[in-house]
CSV table of C-alpha atoms in Angstrom, one decimal:
chain,number,residue,atom,x,y,z
B,1,MET,CA,0.3,0.1,0.2
B,2,THR,CA,2.3,2.4,-1.1
B,3,LYS,CA,0.2,4.4,-2.6
B,4,THR,CA,0.2,7.8,-2.8
B,5,ALA,CA,-2.8,8.9,-0.1
B,6,LEU,CA,-5.6,10.3,-2.1
B,7,ASP,CA,-7.8,13.5,-1.1
B,8,PRO,CA,-11.7,11.7,-0.3
B,9,SER,CA,-13.4,14.5,-0.9
B,10,PRO,CA,-16.2,14.7,-1.2
B,11,ARG,CA,-16.5,11.7,1.0
B,12,SER,CA,-14.8,10.9,3.4
B,13,TYR,CA,-13.8,7.5,5.7
B,14,PRO,CA,-13.3,5.9,9.0
B,15,GLU,CA,-9.9,6.3,9.9
B,16,HIS,CA,-8.0,3.1,9.4
B,17,VAL,CA,-9.7,3.0,5.6
B,18,HIS,CA,-7.1,4.5,3.4
B,19,LEU,CA,-8.4,6.0,0.0
B,20,ILE,CA,-5.8,4.6,-3.3
B,21,ASN,CA,-8.0,4.7,-5.6
B,22,ARG,CA,-10.8,6.5,-7.5
B,23,SER,CA,-12.9,6.8,-11.0
B,24,SER,CA,-15.7,9.1,-11.6
B,25,ARG,CA,-16.5,7.8,-14.8
B,26,GLY,CA,-20.1,9.4,-14.5
B,27,PRO,CA,-22.9,7.0,-15.8
B,28,ASP,CA,-21.1,7.5,-20.2
B,29,CYS,CA,-19.3,4.6,-19.0
B,30,ALA,CA,-21.6,2.2,-19.8
B,31,PRO,CA,-24.9,2.0,-22.3
B,32,SER,CA,-27.4,4.3,-21.4
B,33,GLU,CA,-30.7,1.6,-22.0
B,34,GLN,CA,-29.9,-1.8,-20.7
B,35,THR,CA,-31.8,-5.2,-19.9
B,36,LEU,CA,-31.0,-8.1,-17.0
B,37,GLU,CA,-30.2,-10.3,-20.0
B,38,ASP,CA,-28.0,-7.5,-22.1
B,39,ILE,CA,-25.5,-7.4,-18.7
B,40,HIS,CA,-26.4,-10.6,-18.2
B,41,ASP,CA,-24.5,-11.4,-22.0
B,42,TRP,CA,-22.0,-8.2,-20.8
B,43,LEU,CA,-20.4,-10.2,-17.3
B,44,LEU,CA,-20.2,-14.1,-19.3
B,45,HIS,CA,-18.4,-11.3,-21.9
B,46,ASP,CA,-16.7,-8.5,-22.7
B,47,ALA,CA,-16.1,-8.0,-18.3
B,48,THR,CA,-13.7,-10.8,-18.5
B,49,ARG,CA,-11.4,-9.0,-19.9
B,50,ILE,CA,-11.5,-5.8,-17.8
B,51,ASP,CA,-8.6,-6.8,-15.6
B,52,ASN,CA,-9.5,-3.7,-12.6
B,53,VAL,CA,-11.2,-4.5,-10.2
B,54,MET,CA,-13.1,-0.9,-9.6
B,55,LEU,CA,-13.3,-0.3,-13.3
B,56,MET,CA,-15.1,-3.2,-13.7
B,57,PHE,CA,-17.5,-2.7,-10.9
B,58,GLU,CA,-18.0,1.4,-11.8
B,59,GLU,CA,-19.3,0.3,-15.1
B,60,PHE,CA,-21.8,-3.2,-13.8
B,61,MET,CA,-23.5,-1.0,-11.6
B,62,TRP,CA,-23.8,2.4,-14.2
B,63,ARG,CA,-25.4,-1.0,-16.3
B,64,CYS,CA,-27.5,-1.9,-13.7
B,65,GLN,CA,-28.7,1.6,-13.5
B,66,ALA,CA,-29.5,1.7,-16.9
B,67,THR,CA,-32.7,-0.7,-16.7
B,68,ASP,CA,-35.3,-0.1,-13.7
B,69,LEU,CA,-33.1,-1.4,-11.0
B,70,SER,CA,-33.6,0.3,-7.6
B,71,VAL,CA,-30.0,0.7,-7.1
B,72,ASP,CA,-28.5,4.3,-5.8
B,73,ARG,CA,-25.7,3.1,-3.6
B,74,CYS,CA,-23.7,-0.4,-3.7
B,75,THR,CA,-20.3,-1.5,-2.2
B,76,LEU,CA,-18.5,-4.2,-2.4
B,77,HIS,CA,-16.1,-5.9,0.1
B,78,ILE,CA,-13.6,-8.6,-0.6
B,79,GLY,CA,-10.4,-10.3,2.5
B,80,THR,CA,-7.0,-10.4,1.0
B,81,LEU,CA,-3.6,-11.8,2.0
B,82,HIS,CA,-1.3,-9.0,2.9
B,83,PRO,CA,1.0,-7.6,5.4
B,84,ARG,CA,-0.5,-4.2,6.1
B,85,VAL,CA,-3.9,-4.2,4.6
B,86,ILE,CA,-6.8,-7.4,5.9
B,87,GLY,CA,-9.0,-5.9,2.8
B,88,PHE,CA,-10.2,-3.9,-0.2
B,89,SER,CA,-13.3,-2.5,-0.8
B,90,TRP,CA,-15.7,-0.4,-4.1
B,91,PHE,CA,-17.8,2.1,-2.9
B,92,TRP,CA,-20.3,3.4,-5.2
B,93,THR,CA,-22.9,5.9,-5.7
B,94,ALA,CA,-25.6,7.3,-8.6
B,95,ARG,CA,-25.3,10.6,-6.6
B,96,ASP,CA,-22.2,12.1,-6.7
B,97,GLN,CA,-21.0,9.5,-9.5
B,98,ILE,CA,-17.7,7.8,-7.9
B,99,CYS,CA,-16.2,5.1,-7.4
B,100,ASP,CA,-13.5,4.8,-4.6
B,101,GLU,CA,-11.0,2.0,-4.2
B,102,ILE,CA,-10.5,1.5,-0.5
B,103,ALA,CA,-7.8,-0.4,1.5
B,104,ALA,CA,-8.2,-1.4,5.1
B,105,ASP,CA,-5.6,-2.0,7.7
B,106,ALA,CA,-6.0,-5.1,10.8
B,107,ARG,CA,-6.8,-2.1,12.7
B,108,ALA,CA,-10.1,-1.4,11.3
B,109,VAL,CA,-11.4,-5.0,12.6
B,110,SER,CA,-11.8,-3.6,16.1
B,111,ALA,CA,-12.6,-0.1,14.8
B,112,ASP,CA,-16.6,1.1,16.2
B,113,ALA,CA,-17.1,1.8,12.2
B,114,PHE,CA,-17.3,-1.6,11.6
B,115,THR,CA,-17.9,-3.9,14.5
B,116,ARG,CA,-21.5,-1.7,14.7
B,117,ASN,CA,-21.7,-2.1,11.4
B,118,PRO,CA,-24.3,-4.3,10.2
B,119,LEU,CA,-21.8,-5.1,7.9
B,120,TYR,CA,-20.1,-6.5,10.3
B,121,ASN,CA,-21.9,-9.9,10.8
B,122,VAL,CA,-22.0,-10.3,7.4
B,123,ILE,CA,-18.8,-10.5,6.9
B,124,THR,CA,-17.5,-13.1,9.8
B,125,ASN,CA,-20.9,-14.9,9.8
B,126,GLY,CA,-22.0,-14.7,6.4
B,127,GLN,CA,-25.5,-13.8,7.3
B,128,MET,CA,-27.9,-12.0,4.8
B,129,ILE,CA,-29.0,-8.7,6.1
B,130,ILE,CA,-32.4,-6.3,5.2
B,131,LEU,CA,-33.1,-3.2,7.0
B,132,ASP,CA,-36.1,-0.7,6.1
B,133,LEU,CA,-34.9,1.9,6.8
B,134,GLU,CA,-38.3,3.9,6.2
B,135,THR,CA,-39.1,2.5,9.7
B,136,GLU,CA,-37.5,3.8,13.4
B,137,GLU,CA,-36.1,0.6,13.9
B,138,GLY,CA,-34.6,0.7,10.7
B,139,ARG,CA,-32.8,3.5,10.6
B,140,GLN,CA,-31.1,3.1,14.8
B,141,SER,CA,-29.8,0.2,14.4
B,142,ALA,CA,-26.5,1.8,13.4
B,143,PRO,CA,-25.2,5.4,12.8
B,144,LEU,CA,-24.4,3.4,9.8
B,145,MET,CA,-27.9,3.4,9.3
B,146,THR,CA,-29.1,6.7,10.5
B,147,GLU,CA,-26.7,7.9,8.1
B,148,LEU,CA,-28.2,6.3,5.2
B,149,ALA,CA,-32.1,7.2,6.2
B,150,GLU,CA,-31.0,10.6,6.4
B,151,GLN,CA,-29.1,11.7,3.0
B,152,GLY,CA,-32.7,9.5,1.9
B,153,TYR,CA,-31.5,5.8,0.9
B,154,THR,CA,-35.3,3.8,1.8
B,155,ALA,CA,-34.0,0.4,2.3
B,156,TYR,CA,-30.1,-1.4,2.6
B,157,VAL,CA,-29.1,-5.4,1.8
B,158,ALA,CA,-26.5,-6.8,2.8
B,159,LEU,CA,-25.2,-10.5,1.7
B,160,PRO,CA,-22.1,-12.3,1.5
B,161,LEU,CA,-21.2,-13.6,-2.0
B,162,SER,CA,-18.7,-16.7,-0.8
B,163,ALA,CA,-16.1,-18.2,2.2
B,164,SER,CA,-12.4,-17.7,2.5
B,165,GLY,CA,-11.4,-18.9,5.7
B,166,GLU,CA,-13.2,-16.8,8.9
B,167,THR,CA,-14.8,-14.3,6.9
B,168,HIS,CA,-16.8,-13.9,3.6
B,169,ASN,CA,-16.5,-11.2,1.1
B,170,ALA,CA,-20.2,-8.8,0.9
B,171,MET,CA,-21.8,-6.2,-1.0
B,172,THR,CA,-23.9,-4.0,-0.4
B,173,PHE,CA,-27.2,-2.4,-1.6
B,174,ALA,CA,-29.2,0.6,-1.2
B,175,THR,CA,-32.3,2.8,-2.1
B,176,THR,CA,-33.5,5.4,-2.4
B,177,ARG,CA,-36.8,4.3,-3.9
B,178,PRO,CA,-40.2,4.8,-2.2
B,179,GLY,CA,-41.2,1.9,-0.4
B,180,GLY,CA,-37.3,0.4,-1.0
B,181,PHE,CA,-36.6,-3.0,-3.4
B,182,PRO,CA,-39.5,-4.0,-5.0
B,183,GLY,CA,-39.7,-8.1,-4.1
B,184,ARG,CA,-40.2,-8.9,-7.7
B,185,GLN,CA,-36.2,-7.5,-8.1
B,186,LYS,CA,-34.6,-8.7,-5.6
B,187,ASP,CA,-34.2,-12.4,-7.3
B,188,ARG,CA,-33.7,-11.4,-10.6
B,189,ILE,CA,-30.6,-9.6,-9.7
B,190,ARG,CA,-29.1,-11.7,-6.9
B,191,ASP,CA,-28.2,-14.0,-10.7
B,192,LEU,CA,-26.0,-10.6,-11.9
B,193,ILE,CA,-24.8,-10.8,-8.2
B,194,ASP,CA,-24.3,-14.7,-8.4
B,195,LEU,CA,-22.1,-14.5,-11.8
B,196,LEU,CA,-20.2,-11.1,-10.2
B,197,ALA,CA,-19.1,-12.7,-7.5
B,198,LEU,CA,-17.2,-15.3,-9.9
B,199,HIS,CA,-15.1,-12.4,-11.4
B,200,VAL,CA,-14.4,-11.1,-7.9
B,201,GLU,CA,-12.8,-14.9,-7.4
B,202,ARG,CA,-10.8,-14.4,-9.5
B,203,HIS,CA,-10.0,-11.6,-9.2
B,204,ILE,CA,-8.9,-11.9,-5.8
B,205,LEU,CA,-6.4,-15.1,-6.3
B,206,GLN,CA,-5.0,-12.3,-8.7
B,207,ARG,CA,-4.4,-9.6,-6.3
B,208,ILE,CA,-3.6,-11.9,-3.7
B,209,ALA,CA,-0.7,-13.7,-6.1
B,210,ARG,CA,0.4,-9.6,-6.9
B,211,ASN,CA,0.3,-8.9,-2.7
B,212,VAL,CA,3.0,-12.0,-2.3
B,213,ALA,CA,4.8,-11.4,-5.1
B,214,ASP,CA,5.4,-8.0,-4.2
B,215,THR,CA,5.8,-8.4,-0.6
B,216,TYR,CA,8.2,-10.9,-0.8
B,217,LEU,CA,10.3,-10.0,-4.3
B,218,GLY,CA,9.5,-6.8,-4.8
B,219,PRO,CA,7.2,-4.3,-6.8
B,220,ILE,CA,9.2,-4.6,-10.4
B,221,ALA,CA,11.0,-8.3,-9.9
B,222,GLY,CA,7.3,-9.8,-8.8
B,223,GLN,CA,5.6,-8.5,-11.7
B,224,ARG,CA,8.8,-10.3,-13.8
B,225,VAL,CA,8.1,-12.7,-11.9
B,226,LEU,CA,4.0,-13.2,-12.9
B,227,ASP,CA,4.7,-12.0,-16.8
B,228,GLY,CA,6.2,-15.5,-16.6
B,229,GLU,CA,10.1,-14.6,-15.6
B,230,ILE,CA,10.2,-18.3,-14.1
B,231,LYS,CA,12.8,-19.9,-15.0
B,232,ARG,CA,16.4,-20.6,-13.7
B,233,GLY,CA,18.5,-18.1,-16.2
B,234,ASP,CA,15.8,-16.4,-16.5
B,235,GLY,CA,16.6,-12.2,-16.3
B,236,GLU,CA,18.5,-10.1,-18.6
B,237,ALA,CA,21.6,-7.5,-17.7
B,238,ILE,CA,21.0,-3.8,-16.5
B,239,ASP,CA,22.6,-0.9,-15.3
B,240,ALA,CA,22.1,-0.1,-11.8
B,241,VAL,CA,23.5,2.2,-8.4
B,242,VAL,CA,23.7,-0.8,-6.3
B,243,PHE,CA,22.5,0.4,-2.2
B,244,MET,CA,23.5,-1.8,0.2
B,245,SER,CA,23.3,-1.3,4.1
B,246,ASP,CA,24.2,-2.9,6.9
B,247,MET,CA,24.0,-2.5,10.8
B,248,ARG,CA,26.9,-1.8,13.4
B,249,GLY,CA,27.6,-3.6,15.9
B,250,PHE,CA,24.3,-6.4,15.0
B,251,THR,CA,26.4,-9.0,16.5
B,252,GLN,CA,26.8,-8.2,20.3
B,253,LEU,CA,22.9,-6.5,20.2
B,254,ALA,CA,22.1,-9.9,19.3
B,255,ASP,CA,23.6,-11.4,22.4
B,256,ARG,CA,21.9,-9.0,24.0
B,257,LEU,CA,18.4,-9.6,23.3
B,258,SER,CA,16.2,-12.5,22.9
B,259,GLY,CA,15.0,-13.4,19.2
B,260,PRO,CA,11.8,-12.0,19.8
B,261,GLU,CA,13.7,-8.1,20.7
B,262,VAL,CA,15.7,-8.6,18.3
B,263,THR,CA,13.7,-8.5,15.7
B,264,ALA,CA,11.5,-6.4,17.5
B,265,VAL,CA,14.8,-3.4,16.6
B,266,LEU,CA,15.4,-5.6,13.2
B,267,ASN,CA,11.9,-4.7,11.9
B,268,ALA,CA,12.4,-1.0,13.0
B,269,TYR,CA,15.3,-0.6,10.8
B,270,PHE,CA,14.2,-2.9,7.9
B,271,ASP,CA,10.7,0.3,8.2
B,272,ARG,CA,13.4,3.5,7.7
B,273,ILE,CA,15.1,2.6,5.4
B,274,SER,CA,13.1,0.2,2.9
B,275,GLU,CA,10.2,3.3,3.2
B,276,ALA,CA,13.2,5.5,1.6
B,277,VAL,CA,14.7,3.2,-1.1
B,278,LEU,CA,10.7,2.1,-1.8
B,279,GLY,CA,10.1,5.9,-2.0
B,280,HIS,CA,12.9,7.0,-4.0
B,281,GLY,CA,11.7,4.5,-6.4
B,282,GLY,CA,14.5,1.9,-5.7
B,283,ASP,CA,13.6,-2.0,-5.3
B,284,ILE,CA,14.4,-3.4,-2.3
B,285,LEU,CA,15.6,-7.5,-3.5
B,286,LYS,CA,16.6,-9.0,-0.2
B,287,PHE,CA,17.6,-8.7,4.1
B,288,MET,CA,19.7,-10.3,4.6
B,289,GLY,CA,20.6,-10.5,8.0
B,290,ASP,CA,21.0,-6.9,8.7
B,291,GLY,CA,22.0,-6.2,5.6
B,292,ILE,CA,19.8,-4.9,2.6
B,293,LEU,CA,20.4,-4.7,-1.1
B,294,ALA,CA,17.9,-3.2,-3.5
B,295,VAL,CA,19.2,-1.2,-7.3
B,296,PHE,CA,18.0,2.4,-8.7
B,297,ASP,CA,17.5,0.8,-11.9
B,298,GLN,CA,19.1,3.4,-14.8
B,299,LYS,CA,16.8,2.2,-18.0
B,300,ALA,CA,14.1,2.6,-15.9
B,301,LEU,CA,14.7,5.7,-13.8
B,302,GLY,CA,17.5,7.6,-16.1
B,303,GLU,CA,20.9,7.8,-15.4
B,304,GLY,CA,21.7,11.2,-13.4
B,305,ALA,CA,18.0,9.8,-11.9
B,306,ALA,CA,19.4,7.2,-10.4
B,307,ALA,CA,22.5,7.9,-9.0
B,308,ASN,CA,20.5,11.2,-7.5
B,309,ALA,CA,17.3,8.8,-6.2
B,310,ALA,CA,20.0,6.6,-4.4
B,311,VAL,CA,22.0,9.4,-2.6
B,312,LYS,CA,18.6,11.4,-1.1
B,313,ALA,CA,16.8,7.5,-0.1
B,314,ALA,CA,20.9,7.6,1.2
B,315,ARG,CA,20.1,10.4,2.6
B,316,ARG,CA,16.7,9.7,4.0
B,317,ALA,CA,17.1,6.8,5.6
B,318,LEU,CA,20.2,7.9,8.1
B,319,VAL,CA,17.2,10.2,8.6
B,320,THR,CA,14.6,8.6,9.7
B,321,ILE,CA,17.4,6.1,11.6
B,322,ASP,CA,18.2,9.5,13.4
B,323,GLU,CA,15.1,10.1,13.9
B,324,LEU,CA,14.1,6.5,15.5
B,325,ASN,CA,17.6,6.8,18.2
B,326,GLN,CA,16.0,10.4,19.1
B,327,ALA,CA,12.7,9.2,20.1
B,328,PRO,CA,12.6,5.4,19.7
B,329,PRO,CA,9.0,3.7,19.9
B,330,GLU,CA,7.8,2.6,23.4
B,331,ASP,CA,7.3,-0.7,21.0
B,332,LEU,CA,11.3,-1.8,21.2
B,333,PRO,CA,13.3,-3.7,23.8
B,334,ASP,CA,14.8,-1.2,26.4
B,335,PRO,CA,17.1,1.1,24.4
B,336,ALA,CA,20.0,0.5,26.7
B,337,LEU,CA,20.6,-2.2,25.4
B,338,TRP,CA,20.7,-1.0,22.1
B,339,HIS,CA,20.7,2.2,21.3
B,340,PRO,CA,22.0,4.0,19.6
B,341,LEU,CA,21.2,2.9,16.3
B,342,LYS,CA,24.2,2.5,13.5
B,343,ILE,CA,24.0,1.5,9.9
B,344,GLY,CA,25.9,2.3,7.0
B,345,ILE,CA,25.1,2.6,3.6
B,346,GLY,CA,27.4,2.3,0.5
B,347,LEU,CA,26.6,3.3,-3.1
B,348,HIS,CA,28.5,1.8,-6.5
B,349,ARG,CA,27.6,1.8,-9.8
B,350,GLY,CA,28.0,-0.8,-12.7
B,351,GLU,CA,25.8,-3.8,-14.9
B,352,VAL,CA,24.7,-7.3,-12.5
B,353,PHE,CA,22.2,-9.3,-13.7
B,354,PHE,CA,18.8,-9.2,-12.9
B,355,GLY,CA,17.0,-12.6,-12.9
B,356,ASN,CA,16.8,-16.1,-11.7
B,357,VAL,CA,19.4,-17.8,-10.1
B,358,GLY,CA,19.0,-21.3,-7.1
B,359,GLY,CA,18.6,-24.8,-7.8
B,360,GLU,CA,16.3,-26.3,-10.2
B,361,GLU,CA,13.9,-26.1,-7.5
B,362,ARG,CA,14.3,-23.4,-5.9
B,363,LEU,CA,15.1,-20.1,-6.9
B,364,ASP,CA,16.0,-16.6,-6.0
B,365,PHE,CA,15.1,-13.7,-7.9
B,366,THR,CA,18.0,-11.0,-7.2
B,367,VAL,CA,21.2,-9.7,-8.7
B,368,ILE,CA,24.2,-10.8,-8.8
B,369,GLY,CA,28.2,-9.4,-10.3
B,370,ARG,CA,31.0,-7.7,-9.9
B,371,ALA,CA,29.0,-4.9,-9.1
B,372,VAL,CA,26.9,-6.5,-6.3
B,373,ASN,CA,30.0,-7.3,-4.6
B,374,GLU,CA,32.4,-4.4,-5.2
B,375,THR,CA,29.1,-2.4,-3.8
B,376,SER,CA,29.7,-4.4,-0.8
B,377,ARG,CA,33.7,-3.8,-0.2
B,378,VAL,CA,32.6,0.1,-0.5
B,379,GLU,CA,29.5,-0.6,2.2
B,380,SER,CA,32.4,-2.3,5.1
B,381,LEU,CA,34.9,0.5,4.5
B,382,CYS,CA,31.8,3.0,6.2
B,383,LYS,CA,33.0,2.6,9.9
B,384,PRO,CA,36.9,2.7,8.9
B,385,LEU,CA,36.4,5.8,8.4
B,386,GLY,CA,33.7,7.0,10.4
B,387,GLN,CA,31.5,7.2,7.3
B,388,GLU,CA,28.0,6.8,6.7
B,389,LEU,CA,27.3,7.0,3.2
B,390,LEU,CA,30.0,6.0,1.3
B,391,LEU,CA,29.6,6.1,-2.9
B,392,THR,CA,31.5,5.5,-5.5
B,393,GLU,CA,33.5,7.9,-8.1
B,394,PRO,CA,30.8,5.8,-11.1
B,395,VAL,CA,28.0,7.0,-8.5
B,396,ARG,CA,29.8,10.5,-8.2
B,397,ASP,CA,29.7,11.3,-11.9
B,398,ALA,CA,25.9,10.4,-13.2
B,399,LEU,CA,24.3,12.6,-10.5
B,400,THR,CA,23.6,15.9,-10.7
B,401,GLY,CA,23.2,19.6,-9.2
B,402,ASP,CA,24.4,19.5,-5.6
B,403,LEU,CA,24.1,16.0,-4.7
B,404,LYS,CA,27.2,16.2,-7.0
B,405,THR,CA,29.2,19.0,-5.3
B,406,ASN,CA,28.5,18.5,-1.7
B,407,LEU,CA,30.9,16.0,-1.5
B,408,ASN,CA,34.0,14.6,0.4
B,409,ALA,CA,36.6,13.2,-1.6
B,410,MET,CA,38.1,9.8,0.7
B,411,GLY,CA,41.1,9.0,-1.0
B,412,GLU,CA,41.2,6.3,-3.2
B,413,HIS,CA,41.1,2.4,-1.4
B,414,ALA,CA,42.1,-0.7,-2.2
B,415,LEU,CA,38.3,-2.7,-2.3
B,416,ARG,CA,39.2,-6.5,-1.6
B,417,GLY,CA,39.1,-8.5,-5.2
B,418,VAL,CA,39.4,-5.2,-7.2
B,419,GLY,CA,42.0,-5.2,-9.2
B,420,LYS,CA,43.4,-1.2,-8.4
B,421,PRO,CA,41.9,0.9,-5.7
B,422,VAL,CA,38.8,3.3,-6.5
B,423,ALA,CA,37.9,6.7,-6.0
B,424,ILE,CA,35.6,6.3,-3.0
B,425,PHE,CA,33.5,9.4,-1.7
B,426,SER,CA,31.7,10.4,1.7
B,427,ALA,CA,27.6,11.9,1.2
């Protein structure tokens, strides 16, 4: 969930629910006249070629609007497998003609906005909920129902789509039609929902696969694996700035802390370095004990831009580690046992092989090559030179503006395995 936060206006969402995408194509994204048979045919054919849930859901709802179905508000909810997100939802209304994609983080499941919502029983217990918002009982059944009644909605229906583990996917419908939904519409739309649910299941599996690939391989490598690069040797030579970070004194730290405490400190460190690298367009390929290996692809970012991004990411990482030292979170072990956290970062530029290596049955999508080895040697100089960030002359040559001029020459240094001394700079 690394997308830039969007302004939810004119809507608002509870805490722990985040807007990540929005479409406002309006009724023009669907035919102006539709029959249920038309929608049924669309779901069986054209909808299968739409690879974006939000756009498919939005078009589905406007197609429903083009019939005599009295649906004026609809939401779709699915669970997922993600380290930070428990589920995604799509929220459409005819009134503002907006369809939003939103994500709920793990804290949302205990929030009042969810537990006091009728949707809670649908997702957790698989119940179907039907509420008449023209009655006092229906209006007072939940804060959301009171809000919907005040907005002119007359009926609300929430139903499970399918079971997945301990929770269910779900859909909700609301109408502004006096008297609520006509009884004859319920069976007619149920057939369409069953077809839509098959599309939803397909997209859930695709999204989970992408989440897992992104989480364990990184977004760039993950996409390449999903695109079919799964054979040993698949990959390509790329020119990149290689980023390597290492924590100082990790062995001694591990001796002083328990396993869970070491993990907590490592995760705090990894969080801050990862956010800096990803936020500047880098791709993290491996967590190696207390080290991090990342690349900034020159083909994707541009030669100068890749070098600039790598240096900015490194400097940002050092700032966040300093902030961690100045104000340690309460969930970390006693600072006396690990504080202050010190790291070293090395940057080098060169050609690397970016692809699959390993055994026939167990592969790793990573970068290998001379430039990777040399980056490790550069990073190892941080401690003896008393610096937190070192970079080589090839990186310096690709930098632009102040990033290039505000460097300190550290002289030439012999790197193990490298034939001649390398010019090193601190940043």
